[in-house]
Short mmCIF file of C-alpha atoms in Angstrom, two decimals:
data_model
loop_
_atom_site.label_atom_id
_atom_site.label_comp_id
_atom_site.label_asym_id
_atom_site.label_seq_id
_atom_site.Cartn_x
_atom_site.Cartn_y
_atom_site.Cartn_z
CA UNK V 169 0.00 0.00 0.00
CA UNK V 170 2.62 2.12 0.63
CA UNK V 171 4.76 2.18 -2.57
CA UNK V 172 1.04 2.32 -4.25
CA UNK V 173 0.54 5.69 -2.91
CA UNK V 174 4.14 6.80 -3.45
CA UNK V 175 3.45 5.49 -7.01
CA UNK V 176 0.04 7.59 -7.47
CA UNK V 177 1.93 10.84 -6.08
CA UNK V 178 4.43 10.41 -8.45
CA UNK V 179 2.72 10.04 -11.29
CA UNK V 180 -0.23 12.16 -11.23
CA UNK V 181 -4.21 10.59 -12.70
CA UNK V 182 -2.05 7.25 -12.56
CA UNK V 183 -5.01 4.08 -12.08
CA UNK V 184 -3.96 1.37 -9.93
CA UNK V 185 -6.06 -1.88 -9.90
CA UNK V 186 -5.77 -4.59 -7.45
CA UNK V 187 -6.24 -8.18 -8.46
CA UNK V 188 -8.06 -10.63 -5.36
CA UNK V 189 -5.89 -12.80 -3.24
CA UNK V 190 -3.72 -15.46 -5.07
CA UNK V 191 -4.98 -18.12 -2.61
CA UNK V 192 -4.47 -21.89 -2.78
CA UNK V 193 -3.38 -21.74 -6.81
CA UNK V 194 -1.85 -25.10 -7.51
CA UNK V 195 1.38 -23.11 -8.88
CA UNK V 196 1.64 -21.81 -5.68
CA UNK V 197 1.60 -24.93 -3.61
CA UNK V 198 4.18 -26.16 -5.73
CA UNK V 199 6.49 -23.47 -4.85
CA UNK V 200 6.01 -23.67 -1.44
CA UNK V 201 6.37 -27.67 -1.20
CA UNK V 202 9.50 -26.91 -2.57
CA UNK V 203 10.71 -24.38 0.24
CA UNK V 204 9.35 -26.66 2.68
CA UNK V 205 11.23 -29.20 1.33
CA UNK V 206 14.20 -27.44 1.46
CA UNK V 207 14.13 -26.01 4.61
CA UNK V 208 13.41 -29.41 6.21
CA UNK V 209 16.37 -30.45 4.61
CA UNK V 210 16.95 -34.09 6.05
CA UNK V 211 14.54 -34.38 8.74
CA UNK V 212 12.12 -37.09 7.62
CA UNK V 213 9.07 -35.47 6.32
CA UNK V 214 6.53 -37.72 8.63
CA UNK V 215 8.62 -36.04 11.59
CA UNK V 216 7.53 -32.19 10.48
CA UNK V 217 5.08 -30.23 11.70
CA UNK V 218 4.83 -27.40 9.35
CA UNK V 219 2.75 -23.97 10.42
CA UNK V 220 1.87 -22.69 6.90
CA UNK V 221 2.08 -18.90 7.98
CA UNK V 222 0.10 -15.91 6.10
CA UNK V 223 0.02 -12.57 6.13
CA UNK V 224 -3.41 -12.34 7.69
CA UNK V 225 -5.83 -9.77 6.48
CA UNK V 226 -9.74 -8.15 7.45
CA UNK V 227 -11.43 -10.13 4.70
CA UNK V 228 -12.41 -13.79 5.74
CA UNK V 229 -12.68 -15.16 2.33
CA UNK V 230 -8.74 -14.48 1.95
CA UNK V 231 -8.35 -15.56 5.45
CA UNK V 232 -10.34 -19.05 4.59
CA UNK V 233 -8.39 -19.60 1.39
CA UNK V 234 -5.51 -19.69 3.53
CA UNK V 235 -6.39 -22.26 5.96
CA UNK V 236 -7.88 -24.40 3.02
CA UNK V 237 -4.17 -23.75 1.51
CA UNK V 238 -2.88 -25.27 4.53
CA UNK V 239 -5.25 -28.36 4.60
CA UNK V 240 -3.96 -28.90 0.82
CA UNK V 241 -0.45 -28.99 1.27
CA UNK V 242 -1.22 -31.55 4.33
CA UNK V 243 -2.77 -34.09 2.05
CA UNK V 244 -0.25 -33.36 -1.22
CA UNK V 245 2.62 -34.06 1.11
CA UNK V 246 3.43 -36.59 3.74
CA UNK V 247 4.08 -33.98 7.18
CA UNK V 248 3.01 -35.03 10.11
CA UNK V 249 0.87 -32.19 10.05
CA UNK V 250 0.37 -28.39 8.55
CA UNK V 251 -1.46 -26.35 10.09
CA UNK V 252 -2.48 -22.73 9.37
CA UNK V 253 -1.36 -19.45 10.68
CA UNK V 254 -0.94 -15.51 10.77
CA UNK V 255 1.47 -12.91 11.27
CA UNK V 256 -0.87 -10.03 11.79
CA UNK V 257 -4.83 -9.18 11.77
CA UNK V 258 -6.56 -12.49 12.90
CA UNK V 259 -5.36 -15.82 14.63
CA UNK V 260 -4.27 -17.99 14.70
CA UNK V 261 -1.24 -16.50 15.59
CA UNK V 262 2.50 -17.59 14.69
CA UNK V 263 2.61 -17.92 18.01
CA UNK V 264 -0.50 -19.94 18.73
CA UNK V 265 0.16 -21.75 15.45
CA UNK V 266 3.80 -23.11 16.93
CA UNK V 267 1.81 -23.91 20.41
CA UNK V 268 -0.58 -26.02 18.49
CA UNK V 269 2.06 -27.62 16.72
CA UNK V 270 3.81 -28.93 19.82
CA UNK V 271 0.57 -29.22 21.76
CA UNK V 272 0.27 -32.02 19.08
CA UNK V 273 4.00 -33.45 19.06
CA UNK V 274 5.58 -31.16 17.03
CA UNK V 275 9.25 -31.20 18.23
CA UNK V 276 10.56 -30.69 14.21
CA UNK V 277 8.73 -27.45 13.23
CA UNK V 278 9.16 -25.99 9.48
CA UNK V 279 7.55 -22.18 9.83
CA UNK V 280 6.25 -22.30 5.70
CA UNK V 281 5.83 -18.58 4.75
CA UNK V 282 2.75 -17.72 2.42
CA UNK V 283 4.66 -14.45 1.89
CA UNK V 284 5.75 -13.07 -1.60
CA UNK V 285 8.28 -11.53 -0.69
CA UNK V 286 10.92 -10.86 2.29
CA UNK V 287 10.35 -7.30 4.42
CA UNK V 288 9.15 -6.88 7.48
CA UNK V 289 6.31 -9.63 7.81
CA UNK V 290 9.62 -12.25 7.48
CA UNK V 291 11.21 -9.80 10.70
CA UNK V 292 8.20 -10.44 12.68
CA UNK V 293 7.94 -13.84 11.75
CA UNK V 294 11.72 -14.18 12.53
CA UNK V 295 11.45 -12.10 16.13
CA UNK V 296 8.27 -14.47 17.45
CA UNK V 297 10.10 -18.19 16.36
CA UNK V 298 13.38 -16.91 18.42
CA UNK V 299 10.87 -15.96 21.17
CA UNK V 300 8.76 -18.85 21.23
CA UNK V 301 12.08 -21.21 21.12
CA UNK V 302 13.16 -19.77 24.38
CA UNK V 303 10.39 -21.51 25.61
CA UNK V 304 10.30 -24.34 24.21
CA UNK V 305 14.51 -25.79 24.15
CA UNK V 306 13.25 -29.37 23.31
CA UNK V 307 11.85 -28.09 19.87
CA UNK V 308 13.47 -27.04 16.54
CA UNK V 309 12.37 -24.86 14.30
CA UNK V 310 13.12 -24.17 10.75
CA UNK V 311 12.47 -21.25 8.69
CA UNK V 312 11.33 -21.94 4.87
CA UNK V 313 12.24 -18.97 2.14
CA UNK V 314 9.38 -16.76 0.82
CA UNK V 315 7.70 -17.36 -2.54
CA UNK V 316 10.13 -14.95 -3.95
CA UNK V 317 10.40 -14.54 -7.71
CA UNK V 318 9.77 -17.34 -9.61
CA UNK V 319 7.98 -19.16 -12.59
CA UNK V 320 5.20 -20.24 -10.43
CA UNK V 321 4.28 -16.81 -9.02
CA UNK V 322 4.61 -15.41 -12.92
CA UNK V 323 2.10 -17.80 -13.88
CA UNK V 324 -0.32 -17.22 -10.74
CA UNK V 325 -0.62 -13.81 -12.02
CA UNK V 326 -1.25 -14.38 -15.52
CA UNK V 327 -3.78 -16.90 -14.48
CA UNK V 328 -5.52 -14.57 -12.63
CA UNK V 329 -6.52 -12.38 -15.25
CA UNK V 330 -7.82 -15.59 -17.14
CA UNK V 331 -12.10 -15.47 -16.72
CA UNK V 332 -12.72 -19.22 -14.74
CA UNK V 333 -10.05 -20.70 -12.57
CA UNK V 334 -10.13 -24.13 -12.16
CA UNK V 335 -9.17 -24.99 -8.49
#
């Protein structure tokens, strides 16, 4: 929102137009399996909890898409569990997403981010895991990349444009 308005006040009469949430767009779970993946490096994927965490936002729909995201990834993958979560807005929390997690077992804990890129969501995210692990010494926790810029995102956004969707 901020680099939006920046934009509009630097270019006078400019039109922005948002596109809806991305939500659970198969491209999209493919790119974060892989960053799962590769931040569990080799801890046995039936050992991994993974909190699949999101930005969080005032509009349920998005919020919903994200926990039905989360279910998803649990049954294309072979975790222990995945379970949703938010940095900011609604709850879960990260926090109350990494109690659940070990509530249920969870000792190996991969924090998935549904972020698109890194900024300060990925600081918060990375302040509350070293605060919660100061709690919890018999846990590990492990720290997945963002989206980032890749094919998968590119072709999320085309596809979005495109009139029926077919997830």
């Amino acid at each position: 929102p901020e680099a939006i308005a920046v934009g509009r006040r630097g270019v006078p009469g400019a039109e922005v137009a948002y596109a809806e949430h991305l939500g659970p767009d198969p491209r999209l779970r493919s790119a974060l399996r892989q960053r799962t993946a590769s931040a569990r490096g080799d801890w046995p994927p039936a050992d991994v909890t993974v909190v699949l965490l999101g930005r969080g936002c005032s509009v349920p729909e998005a919020n919903a898409d994200h926990a039905r995201l989360a279910r998803l990834l649990w049954e294309e993958t072979d975790h222990a569990r995945v379970l949703p979560a938010f940095i900011q807005v609604t709850r879960p929390s990260l926090l109350e997403g990494l109690d659940e997690a070990y509530a249920l077992g969870g000792r190996r804990i991969v924090i998935a981010v549904n972020f698109l890129f890194p900024g300060r969501l990925l600081a918060w995210t990375r302040s509350g895991i070293d605060a919660w692990l100061g709690a919890h010494p018999d846990a590990e926790v492990r720290l997945a990349d963002v989206i980032g810029d890749c094919d998968e995102l590119a072709l999320s956004l085309i596809h979005i444009s495109e009139p029926t969707r077919p997830y």
